XYZ file of C-alpha atoms in Angstrom:
530
model
C 0.000 0.000 0.000
C 1.231 3.490 -0.830
C 0.379 6.237 1.622
C 0.438 9.709 0.125
C 0.783 13.113 1.691
C -0.135 16.142 -0.392
C 3.546 16.576 -1.256
C 3.811 12.930 -2.245
C 0.824 13.361 -4.529
C 2.482 16.354 -6.153
C 5.604 14.345 -6.882
C 3.815 11.265 -8.163
C 1.655 13.338 -10.449
C 4.733 14.759 -12.117
C 6.439 11.375 -12.395
C 3.613 9.047 -13.376
C 1.360 11.253 -15.445
C 2.873 14.525 -16.654
C -0.284 15.658 -18.462
C -0.457 19.410 -18.755
C -3.676 20.956 -17.593
C -5.062 18.291 -15.244
C -6.097 20.608 -12.443
C -5.653 20.107 -8.722
C -7.591 21.736 -5.938
C -5.390 20.516 -3.091
C -5.449 23.081 -0.358
C -1.773 23.721 0.385
C 1.518 24.133 -1.449
C 3.577 22.409 1.277
C 3.589 18.959 2.927
C 1.130 18.041 5.644
C 2.261 16.217 8.790
C 4.625 13.221 8.441
C 3.092 9.932 7.365
C 3.552 8.171 10.695
C 1.457 10.853 12.383
C -1.445 10.482 9.932
C -4.379 8.350 11.151
C -5.256 5.250 9.125
C -7.570 6.302 6.247
C -11.011 4.839 5.792
C -13.385 3.937 3.011
C -16.385 2.846 5.055
C -18.237 4.082 8.094
C -18.938 2.007 11.188
C -22.640 2.109 10.347
C -22.012 0.500 6.950
C -19.993 -2.724 7.349
C -20.529 -3.949 3.775
C -20.967 -2.433 0.340
C -22.271 -3.644 -2.995
C -19.614 -4.284 -5.616
C -20.235 -2.601 -8.949
C -19.435 -4.832 -11.963
C -16.361 -3.606 -13.815
C -15.723 -6.172 -16.538
C -17.391 -3.976 -19.141
C -15.964 -0.748 -17.727
C -17.907 2.285 -16.553
C -20.143 3.790 -19.222
C -19.215 7.370 -20.153
C -20.471 9.888 -22.683
C -17.790 8.826 -25.172
C -17.436 5.112 -24.415
C -16.154 3.238 -21.369
C -13.583 3.837 -18.655
C -11.708 1.078 -16.826
C -10.728 2.105 -13.337
C -8.525 -0.941 -12.828
C -6.412 -0.293 -15.934
C -6.882 3.484 -15.982
C -7.822 3.777 -19.640
C -10.617 4.997 -21.869
C -12.117 2.878 -24.646
C -14.152 4.568 -27.355
C -14.823 4.557 -31.094
C -13.449 3.235 -33.348
C -11.942 0.510 -31.113
C -14.930 -0.024 -28.790
C -17.052 -1.920 -31.345
C -14.243 -4.361 -32.182
C -13.591 -4.924 -28.473
C -17.238 -5.852 -28.007
C -17.197 -8.235 -31.001
C -14.412 -10.281 -29.415
C -16.254 -10.657 -26.120
C -14.901 -7.619 -24.321
C -12.666 -8.243 -21.330
C -13.241 -11.989 -21.630
C -12.010 -11.713 -25.211
C -8.997 -9.513 -25.977
C -8.921 -8.064 -22.453
C -9.074 -4.582 -20.952
C -7.230 -1.712 -22.658
C -3.571 -1.428 -21.643
C -3.126 2.036 -23.162
C -4.984 5.035 -24.459
C -5.455 5.173 -28.202
C -2.371 6.896 -29.581
C -0.048 7.163 -32.557
C 2.975 4.877 -32.552
C 5.723 5.052 -35.137
C 5.648 2.014 -37.396
C 2.127 1.027 -36.323
C -0.189 4.033 -36.684
C -3.170 5.076 -34.586
C -3.509 2.152 -32.204
C -4.634 0.876 -28.817
C -3.071 -1.996 -26.890
C -5.109 -4.729 -25.200
C -3.993 -7.895 -23.403
C -4.218 -10.083 -26.490
C -3.934 -7.789 -29.529
C -2.958 -4.345 -30.750
C -5.827 -2.721 -32.631
C -4.948 -0.255 -35.388
C -7.266 2.267 -37.026
C -6.816 3.249 -40.681
C -9.660 5.438 -42.004
C -8.408 4.854 -45.558
C -9.817 1.314 -45.387
C -13.510 0.511 -45.615
C -15.208 -1.291 -42.722
C -14.559 -3.835 -41.320
C -10.907 -3.445 -42.359
C -10.630 0.080 -40.982
C -9.866 -1.451 -37.555
C -7.500 -4.413 -37.566
C -5.326 -6.291 -35.141
C -1.644 -6.184 -36.025
C -0.027 -9.256 -37.536
C 2.005 -11.573 -35.330
C 5.596 -11.504 -36.491
C 7.291 -14.622 -37.820
C 9.797 -14.453 -34.955
C 6.999 -14.381 -32.377
C 5.174 -17.257 -34.041
C 8.359 -19.316 -34.222
C 9.082 -18.634 -30.551
C 5.620 -19.813 -29.536
C 5.027 -22.811 -31.807
C 7.217 -25.876 -32.429
C 8.418 -26.553 -35.951
C 6.056 -29.490 -36.409
C 3.056 -27.221 -35.834
C 4.413 -24.549 -38.207
C 4.872 -26.930 -41.134
C 2.396 -26.047 -43.883
C 0.007 -28.706 -45.153
C -1.227 -29.332 -48.661
C -4.545 -30.771 -47.548
C -6.611 -31.138 -44.423
C -5.359 -33.799 -42.024
C -7.643 -36.727 -41.529
C -10.570 -35.809 -39.329
C -9.850 -32.095 -39.533
C -12.846 -29.807 -39.535
C -11.647 -27.178 -42.008
C -8.561 -26.587 -44.126
C -7.343 -23.143 -45.258
C -5.316 -23.422 -48.447
C -4.317 -19.742 -48.167
C -2.247 -20.438 -45.048
C -1.766 -24.194 -45.333
C -3.284 -24.946 -41.933
C -6.469 -26.381 -40.510
C -8.940 -25.855 -37.689
C -10.908 -28.398 -35.728
C -12.748 -28.967 -32.488
C -13.065 -26.107 -30.022
C -10.733 -23.845 -31.997
C -12.899 -24.201 -35.096
C -16.111 -23.508 -33.155
C -14.565 -20.419 -31.530
C -13.189 -19.155 -34.847
C -16.559 -19.521 -36.536
C -18.191 -17.495 -33.733
C -15.455 -14.888 -33.321
C -13.216 -15.290 -36.342
C -13.513 -11.759 -37.670
C -10.566 -11.812 -40.074
C -9.271 -8.308 -39.180
C -9.050 -9.424 -35.533
C -7.952 -13.080 -35.535
C -7.148 -14.019 -39.112
C -6.311 -17.401 -40.571
C -4.471 -20.157 -38.681
C -0.698 -20.067 -39.239
C 0.078 -23.248 -37.278
C -1.648 -26.476 -36.378
C -2.786 -26.853 -32.786
C -0.065 -27.919 -30.346
C 0.605 -28.225 -26.635
C 2.537 -25.216 -25.388
C 5.802 -26.112 -23.688
C 5.413 -23.212 -21.242
C 1.715 -23.234 -20.359
C 1.019 -26.930 -21.109
C -2.209 -25.758 -22.766
C -3.488 -26.663 -26.204
C -2.587 -23.653 -28.339
C -2.892 -22.436 -31.913
C -1.354 -19.395 -33.604
C -3.301 -17.243 -36.053
C -2.305 -14.311 -38.241
C -3.253 -11.737 -35.609
C -3.858 -13.593 -32.327
C -2.977 -16.703 -30.328
C -5.740 -18.891 -28.897
C -5.439 -21.454 -26.118
C -7.773 -23.831 -24.298
C -7.940 -23.604 -20.499
C -10.466 -25.579 -18.442
C -12.238 -26.564 -21.634
C -12.734 -22.954 -22.783
C -11.022 -21.189 -25.677
C -9.454 -17.870 -24.758
C -7.019 -15.330 -26.194
C -3.428 -15.527 -25.028
C -2.109 -12.214 -23.632
C 0.724 -11.848 -26.155
C 0.275 -8.083 -26.634
C 0.738 -7.508 -22.906
C 3.803 -9.739 -22.912
C 5.225 -7.816 -25.860
C 4.531 -4.457 -24.229
C 6.214 -5.597 -21.019
C 9.228 -6.976 -22.876
C 9.534 -3.755 -24.864
C 9.358 -1.542 -21.782
C 6.202 0.152 -23.046
C 4.291 0.063 -19.775
C 6.181 3.170 -18.658
C 5.323 4.979 -21.891
C 2.927 7.926 -21.327
C 0.198 6.268 -23.399
C 0.223 3.282 -21.016
C 0.089 5.265 -17.777
C -3.288 5.791 -16.075
C -5.357 8.564 -17.630
C -8.348 10.585 -16.420
C -11.732 9.544 -17.780
C -12.662 11.684 -20.766
C -15.252 14.292 -19.760
C -15.238 12.958 -16.197
C -16.848 14.843 -13.341
C -14.524 16.478 -10.814
C -15.219 15.773 -7.146
C -13.333 16.360 -3.917
C -12.329 13.855 -1.251
C -14.113 14.546 2.017
C -12.348 12.375 4.560
C -10.040 14.062 7.090
C -8.136 10.803 7.566
C -7.725 10.187 3.827
C -9.528 7.931 1.356
C -8.312 4.587 0.005
C -8.086 4.210 -3.757
C -8.654 0.528 -4.517
C -7.820 -1.701 -7.466
C -11.397 -2.987 -7.680
C -14.734 -1.779 -6.287
C -14.511 -3.946 -3.188
C -13.367 -3.487 0.386
C -11.174 -6.572 -0.026
C -9.340 -5.161 -3.054
C -5.743 -3.973 -2.905
C -5.151 -0.366 -1.813
C -3.229 1.498 -4.515
C -2.923 4.873 -2.792
C -4.388 7.034 -0.069
C -5.918 10.284 -1.275
C -5.719 13.192 1.178
C -8.697 15.266 2.254
C -9.721 17.794 -0.442
C -7.778 15.940 -3.159
C -9.411 16.113 -6.572
C -10.861 12.859 -7.939
C -12.007 12.772 -11.570
C -14.920 10.308 -11.652
C -15.843 8.458 -14.839
C -19.565 9.098 -14.478
C -22.259 10.206 -12.077
C -22.936 6.701 -10.810
C -25.682 5.728 -8.396
C -23.729 2.852 -6.861
C -21.425 2.739 -3.859
C -18.213 3.097 -5.887
C -16.766 5.514 -8.404
C -14.210 4.567 -11.031
C -11.790 7.371 -11.776
C -8.405 9.027 -11.578
C -6.347 11.049 -9.118
C -2.757 12.221 -9.536
C -1.308 9.426 -11.642
C -3.422 6.654 -10.116
C -6.653 5.088 -11.364
C -8.996 2.880 -9.399
C -12.147 2.946 -7.307
C -13.212 4.921 -4.254
C -16.211 4.742 -1.957
C -18.713 7.259 -3.316
C -19.892 8.399 0.111
C -16.544 10.121 0.727
C -16.717 12.316 -2.373
C -18.463 15.634 -2.748
C -18.944 18.215 -5.453
C -16.747 21.243 -4.847
C -18.802 24.072 -3.299
C -19.364 27.209 -5.337
C -17.229 30.224 -4.511
C -19.067 33.329 -3.222
C -19.908 35.362 -6.335
C -18.804 38.963 -6.882
C -21.688 41.276 -7.742
C -21.702 43.418 -10.882
C -21.463 46.547 -8.744
C -18.249 45.260 -7.112
C -16.693 44.026 -10.352
C -13.437 45.754 -11.293
C -12.925 44.888 -14.959
C -9.343 46.176 -14.957
C -8.089 43.411 -12.655
C -8.634 39.667 -12.155
C -10.790 38.976 -9.095
C -11.196 35.603 -7.459
C -11.056 33.581 -4.253
C -9.020 30.868 -2.576
C -10.100 27.306 -3.390
C -9.073 26.067 0.026
C -6.707 26.745 2.907
C -3.942 28.437 0.924
C -0.509 29.733 1.856
C 0.385 33.257 0.717
C 4.141 33.363 0.125
C 6.638 36.223 0.086
C 8.004 34.881 -3.225
C 6.487 32.510 -5.832
C 7.995 29.436 -4.214
C 6.939 26.855 -1.627
C 10.246 27.452 0.176
C 9.518 31.153 0.666
C 8.151 32.594 3.911
C 4.413 32.321 4.566
C 3.025 35.812 5.127
C -0.663 34.902 5.330
C -3.028 31.941 5.128
C -6.283 32.219 3.194
C -9.386 30.161 3.922
C -11.732 28.752 1.295
C -13.640 31.575 -0.414
C -11.399 34.401 0.831
C -11.392 37.186 -1.775
C -8.234 38.174 -3.649
C -7.162 40.313 -6.607
C -4.411 39.282 -9.001
C -2.258 42.111 -10.292
C -0.009 39.834 -12.318
C 0.500 36.185 -13.264
C 4.168 35.200 -12.960
C 6.459 32.212 -13.432
C 7.678 30.691 -10.194
C 8.445 27.323 -8.691
C 7.322 24.417 -10.847
C 5.163 22.618 -8.282
C 3.863 20.235 -10.967
C 5.745 19.310 -14.120
C 5.186 22.236 -16.487
C 2.921 24.069 -14.020
C 4.875 27.032 -12.667
C 2.219 29.757 -12.669
C 1.773 31.903 -9.553
C -0.617 34.759 -8.814
C 0.706 38.030 -7.414
C -2.001 39.335 -5.066
C -0.119 42.220 -3.474
C 3.348 43.553 -2.705
C 5.389 40.534 -1.637
C 2.340 38.250 -1.761
C 2.132 35.231 -4.073
C -0.272 32.295 -4.276
C 0.135 29.171 -6.389
C -2.275 29.654 -9.297
C -3.993 26.291 -8.947
C -5.212 27.317 -5.500
C -7.346 30.213 -6.756
C -10.599 30.317 -8.690
C -12.483 32.972 -10.630
C -15.756 34.192 -9.087
C -16.219 37.490 -10.949
C -19.384 38.020 -13.025
C -19.809 36.185 -16.310
C -20.860 39.259 -18.226
C -19.626 41.266 -21.181
C -16.738 43.565 -20.132
C -16.138 46.916 -21.889
C -15.431 46.683 -25.621
C -11.936 47.311 -27.013
C -11.385 50.427 -29.185
C -11.027 48.311 -32.350
C -14.254 46.365 -31.802
C -16.221 45.376 -34.886
C -19.630 46.967 -35.237
C -21.150 44.600 -37.806
C -21.270 40.860 -38.321
C -20.198 38.016 -36.087
C -16.969 38.365 -34.122
C -15.390 37.149 -30.872
C -14.021 39.436 -28.176
C -11.404 37.920 -25.835
C -10.644 39.830 -22.631
C -7.363 38.342 -21.422
C -7.554 40.094 -18.055
C -11.021 38.806 -17.235
C -10.536 35.408 -18.930
C -13.769 35.960 -20.808
C -14.833 35.487 -24.418
C -17.913 37.192 -25.797
C -19.615 36.176 -29.031
C -21.009 39.321 -30.693
C -23.253 39.924 -33.666
C -22.454 43.555 -34.324
C -22.725 45.056 -30.839
C -25.312 42.537 -29.607
C -24.042 39.996 -27.073
C -24.805 36.421 -28.130
C -22.955 34.472 -25.419
C -20.435 35.157 -22.652
C -17.911 32.360 -22.073
C -15.361 31.786 -19.299
C -12.019 30.720 -20.764
C -8.475 29.828 -19.748
C -5.779 31.683 -21.682
C -2.006 31.326 -21.892
C 0.093 31.117 -18.743
C 3.213 33.176 -18.055
C 5.757 32.505 -20.784
C 3.024 31.187 -23.069
C 0.681 34.198 -23.048
C -2.116 34.328 -25.610
C -0.974 37.074 -28.007
C -2.881 40.331 -28.322
C -4.174 41.345 -31.726
C -6.824 41.068 -34.402
C -7.184 37.572 -35.839
C -9.656 35.417 -37.664
C -10.516 31.736 -37.615
C -8.220 30.026 -40.123
C -8.979 26.308 -39.723
C -11.399 24.040 -37.899
C -10.762 20.477 -36.664
C -13.689 18.641 -35.018
C -11.476 16.227 -33.021
C -7.824 17.180 -32.549
C -4.817 15.630 -30.815
C -2.400 18.195 -29.357
C 1.195 17.396 -28.399
C 3.995 19.397 -26.840
C 6.245 18.852 -29.850
C 3.912 20.792 -32.136
C 4.614 24.060 -30.285
C 8.039 23.344 -28.841
C 6.964 22.921 -25.214
C 9.646 21.243 -23.091
C 7.378 19.125 -20.892
C 5.607 16.179 -22.460
C 1.880 16.242 -22.975
C -0.459 14.564 -25.403
C -4.081 15.668 -25.273
C -6.488 13.565 -27.263
C -10.142 14.256 -28.031
C -9.670 18.020 -28.089
C -13.065 18.694 -29.601
C -14.342 21.723 -31.554
C -10.852 23.113 -32.274
C -10.824 26.429 -34.190
C -7.355 27.814 -35.030
C -7.054 31.601 -35.187
C -3.294 32.026 -35.685
C -0.671 30.340 -37.806
C 1.309 29.559 -34.628
C -1.213 27.029 -33.320
C -3.405 29.243 -31.124
C -6.950 27.913 -31.071
C -10.316 28.002 -29.353
C -11.183 24.490 -28.201
C -12.899 22.267 -25.661
C -10.544 21.374 -22.789
C -11.905 18.239 -21.119
C -9.301 18.577 -18.351
C -10.788 21.900 -17.179
C -13.640 22.094 -14.672
C -16.057 24.870 -13.664
C -13.883 25.395 -10.577
C -10.546 25.610 -12.387
C -11.362 27.355 -15.652
C -11.110 31.141 -15.761
C -7.464 31.641 -14.843
C -4.402 31.456 -17.145
C -2.953 28.005 -17.625
C -2.782 27.013 -21.302
C 0.040 27.153 -23.825
C -1.682 30.079 -25.520
C -4.955 28.508 -26.615
C -8.382 29.590 -25.426
C -9.712 26.669 -23.372
C -13.463 26.313 -22.849
C -15.897 23.875 -21.302
C -17.882 21.510 -23.520
C -21.132 23.442 -24.029
C -19.297 26.687 -24.783
C -16.922 25.029 -27.241
C -19.819 23.366 -29.026
C -21.716 26.653 -29.198
C -18.778 28.477 -30.781
C -18.241 25.591 -33.202
C -21.826 25.851 -34.414
C -21.892 29.672 -34.332
C -18.530 30.638 -35.875
C -16.940 29.711 -39.197
C -13.785 30.214 -41.226
C -13.053 33.949 -41.296
C -14.883 34.882 -38.086
C -12.839 37.742 -36.490
C -11.218 37.181 -33.076
C -9.887 40.176 -31.090
C -7.647 39.463 -28.083
C -6.735 42.239 -25.640
C -6.181 43.191 -21.989
């Protein structure tokens, strides 16, 4: 079991899942008390000795597909349908990775038994295929006698395939006829044989290996074995990921909350989440357990110890100063003399305490790639992830160069607001997250140049030092030739959007991104200003 303090969570997040933009609402920027002074965490109350286990074999249903808390990965189109055809987890297994691009393979997703590859240039069902088993792998698995090609079916054989020179019979034939989708299993490339390692009856096919255990045909986990042998399990695509479009909730357990490998009190404890830690749940479930993600770990937590983050006290229109960013502390927050956790603490803010940010500055990198701090006064700095916007969501004053006719988008970088205008009529006001210090969203007059309905964004495309790969970036509308875009940011939440934090793009929540996608078009003007 791994016990985590807030500082330990910070470090593990940077090491195990360096995804830019996954927000934290942990209260402090410094360690809590030492581990041996922390009471044992709980995941059940004394009044509730047992809980009901939620089935997980099919994953947790989400808006885009399924999420597997035990493997920490999302499964969606186009791979979801093929996974279901093979029998789901009982077939090719749970996903080992996110879908991703891999040199020499293409857009793919790893499972226990196969690697599925998507090629939109091919017509269905060949648009999604399992990769071929290499000759070396086949030769390592099967003895030479089983690999020898035949010219006709052996006596008593059920079916002979002249294309490959091999036959199928018995349970293997019955399974192949039920599940033998050629893009997933393919033709037999050996005869059946008894494996020297597993002692099970085995047969190799073009794209998979089948074996018989306890009278049942199953897939052999050769893709997992290959990934392990190749050291891929430490690759970013294989590390636990947050559920796409998951709901953000906070741990409410002063003694900490156990994150378990399965939705059961008898399951292994993977980590202990501190009070007020952010947990990204796969769905709003009605059961006793939530599948989800927290700081590099995926698993299951008892639902009764999670709560939706409370709303910050709102600033009224009459108290709104549009020339400065106004907000509040998201929890008990240290105010430092310098933008560093090693600097002196000059004040401690409670949840909801008001503050004004005069400048966003680079400081200590508390998370990998996350070094933004808020200056809230002379010699007063707060880590940016500990503050939230609570100013009005209303149209701020127009810039001097505002358009007076047609559709256009006003972006107030100070207020972190976008306003869709038709002439001078407000159509929609949208809270956004703009570029952080060092990656500021540029000021100027722009227009939408290109639109991509579902984009994948990587650090290499803009020269960012820290690795990130953000998939399913929906409703992406580029407005500069340097990669600046308006887009849906599934890693933002209502609590954490509205302060700088991107690499220059204009991040929005789902409904706002979809609205702008439907409302704007190529050529729509975009004006960015302070």
